[in-house]
Coordinates of C-alpha atoms and ligand atoms in Angstrom, one line a residue:
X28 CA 109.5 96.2 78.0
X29 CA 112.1 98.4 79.2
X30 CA 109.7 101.6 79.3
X31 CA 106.7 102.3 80.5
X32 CA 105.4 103.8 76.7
X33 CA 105.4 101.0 75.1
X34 CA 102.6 97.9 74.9
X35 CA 102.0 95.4 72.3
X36 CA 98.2 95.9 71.0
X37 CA 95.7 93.3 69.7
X38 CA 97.1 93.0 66.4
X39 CA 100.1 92.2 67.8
X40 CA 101.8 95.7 67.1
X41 CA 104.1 98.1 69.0
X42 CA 102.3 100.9 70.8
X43 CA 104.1 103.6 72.0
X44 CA 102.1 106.5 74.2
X45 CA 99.0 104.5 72.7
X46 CA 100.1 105.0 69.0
X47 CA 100.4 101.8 67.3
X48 CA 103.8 101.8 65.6
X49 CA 103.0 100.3 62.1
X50 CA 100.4 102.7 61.1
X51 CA 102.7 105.8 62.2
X52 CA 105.8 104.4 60.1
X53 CA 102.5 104.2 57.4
X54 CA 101.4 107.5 58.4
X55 CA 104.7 109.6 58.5
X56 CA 107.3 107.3 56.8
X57 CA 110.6 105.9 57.9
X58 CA 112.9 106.6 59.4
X59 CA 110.7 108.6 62.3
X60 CA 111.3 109.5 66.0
X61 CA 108.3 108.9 68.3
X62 CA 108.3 110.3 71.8
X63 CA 105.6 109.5 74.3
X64 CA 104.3 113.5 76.2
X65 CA 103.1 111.7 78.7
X66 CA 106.1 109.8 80.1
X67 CA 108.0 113.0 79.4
X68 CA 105.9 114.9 82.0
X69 CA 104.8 112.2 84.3
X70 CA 109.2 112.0 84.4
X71 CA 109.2 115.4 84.8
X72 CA 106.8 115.7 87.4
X73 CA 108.8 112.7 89.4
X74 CA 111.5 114.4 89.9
X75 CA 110.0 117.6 91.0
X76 CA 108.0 115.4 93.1
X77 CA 111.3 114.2 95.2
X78 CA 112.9 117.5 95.3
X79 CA 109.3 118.4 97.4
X80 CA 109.2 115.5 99.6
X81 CA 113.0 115.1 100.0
X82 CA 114.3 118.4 100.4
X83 CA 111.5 120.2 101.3
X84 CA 110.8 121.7 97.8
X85 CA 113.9 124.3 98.5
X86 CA 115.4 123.1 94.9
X87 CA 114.7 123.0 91.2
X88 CA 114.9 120.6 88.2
X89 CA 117.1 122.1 85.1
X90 CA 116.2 120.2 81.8
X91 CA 119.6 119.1 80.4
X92 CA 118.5 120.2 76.5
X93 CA 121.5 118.8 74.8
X94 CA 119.8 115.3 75.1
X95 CA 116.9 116.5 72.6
X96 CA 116.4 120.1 72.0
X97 CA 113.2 121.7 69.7
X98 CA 111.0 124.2 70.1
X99 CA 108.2 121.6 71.2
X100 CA 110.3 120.0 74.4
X101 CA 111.3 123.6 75.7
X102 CA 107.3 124.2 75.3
X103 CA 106.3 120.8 77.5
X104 CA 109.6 121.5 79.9
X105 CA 108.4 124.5 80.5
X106 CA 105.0 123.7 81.4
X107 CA 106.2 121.4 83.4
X108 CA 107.9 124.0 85.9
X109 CA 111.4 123.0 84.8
X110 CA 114.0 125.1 83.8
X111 CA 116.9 124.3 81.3
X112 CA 119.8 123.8 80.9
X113 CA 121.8 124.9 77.5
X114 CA 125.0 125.1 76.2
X115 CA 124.8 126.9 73.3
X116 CA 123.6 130.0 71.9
X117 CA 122.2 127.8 69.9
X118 CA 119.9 126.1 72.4
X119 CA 119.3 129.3 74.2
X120 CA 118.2 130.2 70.8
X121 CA 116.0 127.8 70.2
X122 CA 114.0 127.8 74.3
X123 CA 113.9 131.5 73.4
X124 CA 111.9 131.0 70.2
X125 CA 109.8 129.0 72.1
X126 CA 108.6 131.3 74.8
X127 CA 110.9 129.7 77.6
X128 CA 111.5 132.3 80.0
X129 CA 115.4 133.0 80.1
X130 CA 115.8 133.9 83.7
X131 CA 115.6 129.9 84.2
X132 CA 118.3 128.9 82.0
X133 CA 121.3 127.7 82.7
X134 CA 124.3 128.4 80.2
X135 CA 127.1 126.0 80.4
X136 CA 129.6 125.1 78.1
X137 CA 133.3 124.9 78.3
X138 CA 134.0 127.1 75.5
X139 CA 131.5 129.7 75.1
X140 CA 132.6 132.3 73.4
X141 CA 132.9 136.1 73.7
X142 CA 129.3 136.2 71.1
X143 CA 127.6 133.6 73.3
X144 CA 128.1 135.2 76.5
X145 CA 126.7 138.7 75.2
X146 CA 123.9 136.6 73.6
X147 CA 123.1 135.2 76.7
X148 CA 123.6 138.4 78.8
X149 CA 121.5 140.8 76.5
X150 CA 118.7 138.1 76.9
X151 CA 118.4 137.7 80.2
X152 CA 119.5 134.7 80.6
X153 CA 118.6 132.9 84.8
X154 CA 122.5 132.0 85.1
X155 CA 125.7 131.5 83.7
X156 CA 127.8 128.4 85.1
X157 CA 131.1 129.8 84.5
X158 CA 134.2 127.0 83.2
X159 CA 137.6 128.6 83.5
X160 CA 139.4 131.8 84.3
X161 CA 139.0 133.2 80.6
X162 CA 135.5 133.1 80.7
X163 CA 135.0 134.4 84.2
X164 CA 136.9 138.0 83.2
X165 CA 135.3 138.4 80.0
X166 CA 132.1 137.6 81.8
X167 CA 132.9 140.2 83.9
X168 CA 134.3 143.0 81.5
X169 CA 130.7 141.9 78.9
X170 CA 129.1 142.3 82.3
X171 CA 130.1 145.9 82.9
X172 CA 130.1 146.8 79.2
X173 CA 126.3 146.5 79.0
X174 CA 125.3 147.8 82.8
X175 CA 124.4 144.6 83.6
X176 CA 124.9 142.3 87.3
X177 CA 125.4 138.8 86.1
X178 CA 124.3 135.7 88.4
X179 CA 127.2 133.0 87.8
X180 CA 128.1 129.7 89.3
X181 CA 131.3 128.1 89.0
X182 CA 131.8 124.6 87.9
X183 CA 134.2 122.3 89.5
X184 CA 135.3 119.2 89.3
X185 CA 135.1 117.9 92.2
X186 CA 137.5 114.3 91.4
X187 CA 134.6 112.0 91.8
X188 CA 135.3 109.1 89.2
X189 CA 131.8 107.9 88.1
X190 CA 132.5 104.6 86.5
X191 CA 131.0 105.1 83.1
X192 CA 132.0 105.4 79.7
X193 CA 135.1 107.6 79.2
X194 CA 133.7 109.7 76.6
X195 CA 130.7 110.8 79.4
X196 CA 132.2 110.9 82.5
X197 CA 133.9 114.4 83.9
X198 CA 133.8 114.7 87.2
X199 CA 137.8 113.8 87.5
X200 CA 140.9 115.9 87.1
X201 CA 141.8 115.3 84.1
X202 CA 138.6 116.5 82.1
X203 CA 138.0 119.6 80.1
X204 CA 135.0 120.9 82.2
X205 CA 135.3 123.1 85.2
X206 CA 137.8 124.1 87.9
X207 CA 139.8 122.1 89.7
X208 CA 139.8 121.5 93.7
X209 CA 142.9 119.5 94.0
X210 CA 145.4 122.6 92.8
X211 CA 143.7 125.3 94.4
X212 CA 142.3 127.1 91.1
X213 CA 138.3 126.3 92.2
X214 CA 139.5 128.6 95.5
X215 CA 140.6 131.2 94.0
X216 CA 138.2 131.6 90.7
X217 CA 135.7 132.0 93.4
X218 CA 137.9 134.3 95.8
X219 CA 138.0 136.4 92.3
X220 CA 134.3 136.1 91.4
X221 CA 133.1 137.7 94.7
X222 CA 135.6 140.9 94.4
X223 CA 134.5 141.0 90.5
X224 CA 131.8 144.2 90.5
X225 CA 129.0 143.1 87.9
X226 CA 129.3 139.2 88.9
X227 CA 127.0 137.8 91.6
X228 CA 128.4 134.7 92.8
X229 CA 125.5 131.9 93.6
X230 CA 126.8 128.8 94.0
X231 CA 128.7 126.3 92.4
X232 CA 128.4 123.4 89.9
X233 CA 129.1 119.9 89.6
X234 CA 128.8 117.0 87.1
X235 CA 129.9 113.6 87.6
X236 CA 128.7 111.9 84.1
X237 CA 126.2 110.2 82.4
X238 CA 124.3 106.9 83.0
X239 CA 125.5 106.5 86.3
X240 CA 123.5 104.2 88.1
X241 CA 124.2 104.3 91.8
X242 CA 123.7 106.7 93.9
X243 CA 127.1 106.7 95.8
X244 CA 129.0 109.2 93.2
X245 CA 126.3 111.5 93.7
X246 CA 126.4 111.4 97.2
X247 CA 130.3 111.9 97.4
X248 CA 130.6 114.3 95.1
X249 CA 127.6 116.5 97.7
X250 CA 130.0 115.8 100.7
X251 CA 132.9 117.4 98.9
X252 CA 130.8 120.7 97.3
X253 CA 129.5 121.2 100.6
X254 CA 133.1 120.9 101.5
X255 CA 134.1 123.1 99.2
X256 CA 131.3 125.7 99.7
X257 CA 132.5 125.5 103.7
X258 CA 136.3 126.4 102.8
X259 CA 134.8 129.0 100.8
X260 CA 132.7 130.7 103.5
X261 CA 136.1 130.0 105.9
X262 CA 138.2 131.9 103.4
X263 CA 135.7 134.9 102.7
X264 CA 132.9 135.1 105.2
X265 CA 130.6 134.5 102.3
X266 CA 127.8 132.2 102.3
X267 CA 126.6 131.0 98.6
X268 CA 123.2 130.0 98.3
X269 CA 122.9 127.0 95.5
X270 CA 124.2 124.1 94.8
X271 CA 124.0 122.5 91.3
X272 CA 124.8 118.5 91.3
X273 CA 124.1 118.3 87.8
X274 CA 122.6 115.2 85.7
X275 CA 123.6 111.7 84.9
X276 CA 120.8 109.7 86.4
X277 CA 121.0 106.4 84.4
X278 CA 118.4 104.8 82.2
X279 CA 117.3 101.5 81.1
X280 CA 118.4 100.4 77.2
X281 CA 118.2 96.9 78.0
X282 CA 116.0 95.0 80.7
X283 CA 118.7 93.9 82.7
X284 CA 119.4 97.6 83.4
X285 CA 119.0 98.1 86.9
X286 CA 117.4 101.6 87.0
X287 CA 116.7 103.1 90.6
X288 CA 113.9 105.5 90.8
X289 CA 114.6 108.8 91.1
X290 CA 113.4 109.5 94.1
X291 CA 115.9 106.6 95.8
X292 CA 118.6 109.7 94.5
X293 CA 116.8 112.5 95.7
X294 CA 115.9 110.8 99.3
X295 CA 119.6 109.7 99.7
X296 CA 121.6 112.3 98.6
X297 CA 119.2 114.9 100.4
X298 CA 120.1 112.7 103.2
X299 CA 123.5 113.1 102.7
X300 CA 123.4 116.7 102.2
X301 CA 121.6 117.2 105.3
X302 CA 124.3 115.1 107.3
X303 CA 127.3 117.0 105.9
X304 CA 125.5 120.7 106.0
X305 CA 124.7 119.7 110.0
X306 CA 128.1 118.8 110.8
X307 CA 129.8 121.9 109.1
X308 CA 126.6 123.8 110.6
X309 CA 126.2 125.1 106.7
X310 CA 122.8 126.8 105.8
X311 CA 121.0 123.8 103.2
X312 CA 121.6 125.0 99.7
X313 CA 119.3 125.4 97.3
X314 CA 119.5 122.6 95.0
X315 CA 119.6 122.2 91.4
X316 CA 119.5 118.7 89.0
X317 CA 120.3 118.5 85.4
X318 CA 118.7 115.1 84.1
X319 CA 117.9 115.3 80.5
X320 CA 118.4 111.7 79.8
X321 CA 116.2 110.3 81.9
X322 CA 113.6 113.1 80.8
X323 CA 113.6 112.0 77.5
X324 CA 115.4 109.0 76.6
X325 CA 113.2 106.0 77.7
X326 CA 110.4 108.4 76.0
X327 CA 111.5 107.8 72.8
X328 CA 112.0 104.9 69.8
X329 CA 112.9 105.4 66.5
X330 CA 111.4 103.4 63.5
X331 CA 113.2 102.2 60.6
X332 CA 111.9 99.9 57.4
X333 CA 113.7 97.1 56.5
X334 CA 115.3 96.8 53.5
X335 CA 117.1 94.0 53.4
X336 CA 118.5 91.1 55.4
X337 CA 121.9 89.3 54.7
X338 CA 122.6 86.2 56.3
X339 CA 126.4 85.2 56.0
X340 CA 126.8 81.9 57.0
X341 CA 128.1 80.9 60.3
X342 CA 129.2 84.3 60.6
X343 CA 126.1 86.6 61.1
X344 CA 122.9 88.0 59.6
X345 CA 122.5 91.9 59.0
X346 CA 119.4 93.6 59.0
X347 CA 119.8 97.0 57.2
X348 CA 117.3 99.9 57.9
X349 CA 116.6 103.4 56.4
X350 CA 118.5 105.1 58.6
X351 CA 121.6 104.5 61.0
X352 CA 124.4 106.7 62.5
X353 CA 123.1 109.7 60.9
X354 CA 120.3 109.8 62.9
X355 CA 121.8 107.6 66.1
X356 CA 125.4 107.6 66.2
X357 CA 125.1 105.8 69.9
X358 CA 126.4 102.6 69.0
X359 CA 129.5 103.7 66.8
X360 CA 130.4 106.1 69.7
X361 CA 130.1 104.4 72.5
X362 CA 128.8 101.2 72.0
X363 CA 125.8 101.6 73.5
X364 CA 123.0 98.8 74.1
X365 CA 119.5 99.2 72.5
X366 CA 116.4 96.7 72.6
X367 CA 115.1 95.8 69.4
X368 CA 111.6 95.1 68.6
X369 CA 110.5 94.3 64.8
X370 CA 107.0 96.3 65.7
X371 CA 105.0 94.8 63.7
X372 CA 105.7 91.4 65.1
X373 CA 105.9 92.5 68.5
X374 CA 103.3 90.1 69.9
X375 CA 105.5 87.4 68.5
X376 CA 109.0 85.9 70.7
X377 CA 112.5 87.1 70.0
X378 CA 114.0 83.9 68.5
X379 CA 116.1 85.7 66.2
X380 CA 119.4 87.1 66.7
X381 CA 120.6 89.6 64.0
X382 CA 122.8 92.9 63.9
X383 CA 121.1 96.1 62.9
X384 CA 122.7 98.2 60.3
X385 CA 122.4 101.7 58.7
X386 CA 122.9 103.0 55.0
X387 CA 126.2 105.1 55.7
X388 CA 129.0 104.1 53.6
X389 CA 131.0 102.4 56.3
X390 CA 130.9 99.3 58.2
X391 CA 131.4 100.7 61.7
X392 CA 127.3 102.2 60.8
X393 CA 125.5 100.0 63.1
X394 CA 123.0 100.4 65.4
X395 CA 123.7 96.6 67.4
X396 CA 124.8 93.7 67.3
X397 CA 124.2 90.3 67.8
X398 CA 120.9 91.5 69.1
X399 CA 117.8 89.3 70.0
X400 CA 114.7 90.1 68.1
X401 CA 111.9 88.6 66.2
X402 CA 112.6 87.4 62.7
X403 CA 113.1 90.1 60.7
X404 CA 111.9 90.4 56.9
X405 CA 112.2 92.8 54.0
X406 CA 109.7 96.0 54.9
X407 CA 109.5 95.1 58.2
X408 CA 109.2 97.8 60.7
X409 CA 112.1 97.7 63.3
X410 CA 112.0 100.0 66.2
X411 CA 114.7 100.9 68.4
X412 CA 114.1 101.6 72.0
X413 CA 115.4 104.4 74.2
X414 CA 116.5 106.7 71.4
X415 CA 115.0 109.9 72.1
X416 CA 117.9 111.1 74.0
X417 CA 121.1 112.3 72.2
X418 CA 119.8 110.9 68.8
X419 CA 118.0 113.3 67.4
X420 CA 120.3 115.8 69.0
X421 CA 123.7 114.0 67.8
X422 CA 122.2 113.4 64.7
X423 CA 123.7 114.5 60.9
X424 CA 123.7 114.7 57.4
X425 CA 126.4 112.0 56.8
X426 CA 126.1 111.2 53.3
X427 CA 123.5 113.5 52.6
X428 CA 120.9 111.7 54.4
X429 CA 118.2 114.1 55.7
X430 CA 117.3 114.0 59.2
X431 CA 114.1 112.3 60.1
X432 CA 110.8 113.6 61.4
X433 CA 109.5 113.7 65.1
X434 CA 106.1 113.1 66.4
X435 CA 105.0 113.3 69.9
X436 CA 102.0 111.1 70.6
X437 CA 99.5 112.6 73.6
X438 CA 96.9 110.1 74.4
X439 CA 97.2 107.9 71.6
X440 CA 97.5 110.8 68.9
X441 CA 100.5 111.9 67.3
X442 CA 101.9 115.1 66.0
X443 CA 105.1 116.4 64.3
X444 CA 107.2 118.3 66.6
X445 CA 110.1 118.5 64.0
X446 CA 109.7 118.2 60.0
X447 CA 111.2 115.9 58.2
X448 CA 114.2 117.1 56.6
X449 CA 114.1 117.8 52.6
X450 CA 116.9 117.6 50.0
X451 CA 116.3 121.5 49.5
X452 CA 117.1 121.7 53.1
X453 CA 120.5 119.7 52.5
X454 CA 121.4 122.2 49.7
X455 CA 120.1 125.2 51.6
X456 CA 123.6 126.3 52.5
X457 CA 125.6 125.3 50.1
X458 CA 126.5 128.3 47.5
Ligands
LIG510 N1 124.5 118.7 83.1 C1 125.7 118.8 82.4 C2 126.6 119.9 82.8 C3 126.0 117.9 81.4 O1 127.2 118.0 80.8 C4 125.1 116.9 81.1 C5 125.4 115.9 80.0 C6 123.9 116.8 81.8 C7 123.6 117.7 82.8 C8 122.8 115.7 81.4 O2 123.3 114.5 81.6 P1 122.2 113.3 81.5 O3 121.2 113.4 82.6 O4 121.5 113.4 80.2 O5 123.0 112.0 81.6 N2 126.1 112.1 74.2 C9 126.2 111.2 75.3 C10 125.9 111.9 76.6 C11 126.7 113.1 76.9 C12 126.3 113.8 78.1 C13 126.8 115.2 78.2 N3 126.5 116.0 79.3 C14 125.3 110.0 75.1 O6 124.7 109.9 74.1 O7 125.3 109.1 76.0

């Protein structure tokens, strides 16, 4: 099984958090979103767990809550300790109306606007990770306009390639997030932070990618912050306390994924950071992570019904579900692996090899292919593994399909987190 939530039960069903999967799809309907709390915290937990042993607790784990963001995961997040980080005003929004305490959010984004930025300002909000020159003045001048001292951090890039999909990878030049180190412009955005008035400058940011699964991108891309954060104190005497390294700590979609535990990345790259801080005799920054992935995506599986099977000889046999890219557009985007279980077979082998489609009116609506499962029939139930990060969140209303529900299952017992979306809800804005 490629997470620890899920176990096939006597009847030969698919248990997720203890929940058996048939009777939920009975229960709630299809297409549904299950997440298992207790992996979420025990996740949680982990990695706070190797910030203390591994850098002597002087750090703190951020929530990245574009992978799945409701008012229920701010709730657990943030009584697990974590803080957040968001990129919207939306998702400030959102932790807010959930009692999250804005001074530990993080606002990123490489386009937040003048709106956003007063949003986050009026509320409080822990720390803005500021993009480009544009944003740092107007920062500044919102700042000043409402009396306010503003705690920023600058993101650069600091031209690490991680070797994963193009889409999700940004820690090179040529990517739309941050400031550059190569030309000089990281320099001076943070020469011109520490003479702006209402900023505080605290450190700076960095983000590799996502579903990176070796530790050696994170570790090069500590050496050149610290780097970076030297030249600084060089340059301007000043000494910034934080260091952000950001998320990307890969997960497992298939078994062959070789996932390291997270505390293999904490232990080496405080390692790291210990060896380059000695030899530059550079005071250990506190330390921030961003993994939302790993928080929530082996956590979650998403039901469908089936609906019906096409076999076209020699060619290939489609199984089509309830849902599809509307409610994971994974596969379409970036081609992304999933494991497949029919759940109410689960106790039975995979000797079947079929591709999973959706309802959407094209053919590029597919969920896998040519993937090994058991044999498949009409009103089956066919989960999808690993899908409770950036599905719910990338999820739409393509063809008017409403978005589907989310339970969370504690000990065995579920509960909606997010409603089940109506057609009333589809027409809500329209006028
Ligand atoms: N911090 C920053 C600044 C980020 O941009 C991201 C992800 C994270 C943290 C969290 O990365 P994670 O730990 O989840 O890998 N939609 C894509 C993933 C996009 C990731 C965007 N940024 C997908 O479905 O794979």
């Amino acid at each position: 099984m490629v997470s620890d939530s899920l176990a096939v039960n006597s009847l030969g069903h698919l248990t997720c958090g203890g929940a058996d999967c048939v009777e939920l799809a009975k229960e709630f309907g299809t297409p549904l979103y299950v997440f298992d709390e207790g992996l979420i915290r025990r996740t949680c937990r982990d990695f706070k767990r190797s910030i203390d042993e591994y850098y002597d607790g002087n750090g703190q784990v951020l929530y990245a809550s574009k992978a799945f963001a409701c008012k229920e995961i701010y709730r657990i997040i943030s009584s697990e300790g974590l803080g957040a980080d968001v990129v919207s005003a939306g998702e400030i929004y959102t932790a807010l109306a959930a009692g999250f305490d804005p001074a530990n959010l993080f606002f990123h984004g490489n386009n937040k606007t003048p709106e956003e930025i007063e949003y986050a300002i009026k509320n409080g909000v822990g720390r803005i990770v500021v993009d480009n020159m544009t944003e740092l003045d107007t920062i500044e001048t919102l700042a000043k306009e409402n009396d306010e001292k503003v705690r920023v951090i600058l993101r650069i890039k600091p031209g690490i390639d991680a070797h994963t999909h193009n889409f999700i990878r940004t820690g090179q030049i040529d990517s739309k997030f941050g400031f550059a180190l190569e030309n000089g412009e990281a320099m001076e955005a943070a020469e011109k932070t520490a003479k702006y008035e209402n900023l505080v400058l605290m450190g700076f940011h960095c983000h590799i990618g996502s579903q990176i699964f070796t530790t050696e991108p994170f570790k090069a891309a500590a050496r050149v912050m610290i780097g970076f954060m030297d030249e600084f104190r060089q340059n301007t005497g000043i000494v910034v306390p934080e260091l952000n390294l950001g998320g990307g700590f890969g997960v497992k979609y298939l078994d062959s994924d070789g996932q390291l535990p997270f505390e293999v990345f904490m232990q080496e790259v405080s390692s790291t950071m210990k060896e380059k801080a000695a030899s530059l005799d550079y005071p250990m920054p506190r330390i921030y992570i961003e993994p939302g992935r790993a928080i929530v995506g082996p956590a979650g599986l998403t039901l469908y019904t089936v609906g019906c099977v096409k076999t076209i000889e020699n060619i290939r046999t489609y199984v089509s579900v309830d849902g599809g890219m509307s409610d994971n557009p994974r596969y379409a985007l970036y081609q992304s692996d999933y494991d497949i279980i029919v759940a109410n077979k689960a106790g039975q082998k995979k000797n079947y090899t079929a591709t999973v489609a959706g309802k959407c009116c094209e053919s590029g609506d597919l969920i896998q292919e040519h993937a090994p499962m058991q044999r498949p029939e009409v009103g089956d139930i066919l989960a999808v593994m690993t899908t409770g990060a950036y599905n719910y969140s990338m999820a739409s209303n393509y063809n008017r399909i409403p978005r589907p529900m989310a339970v969370m299952v504690r000990e065995g017992e579920p509960r909606v987190i997010i409603r089940r979306e109506t057609f009333e809800d589809l027409i809500r804005n329209d006028l």
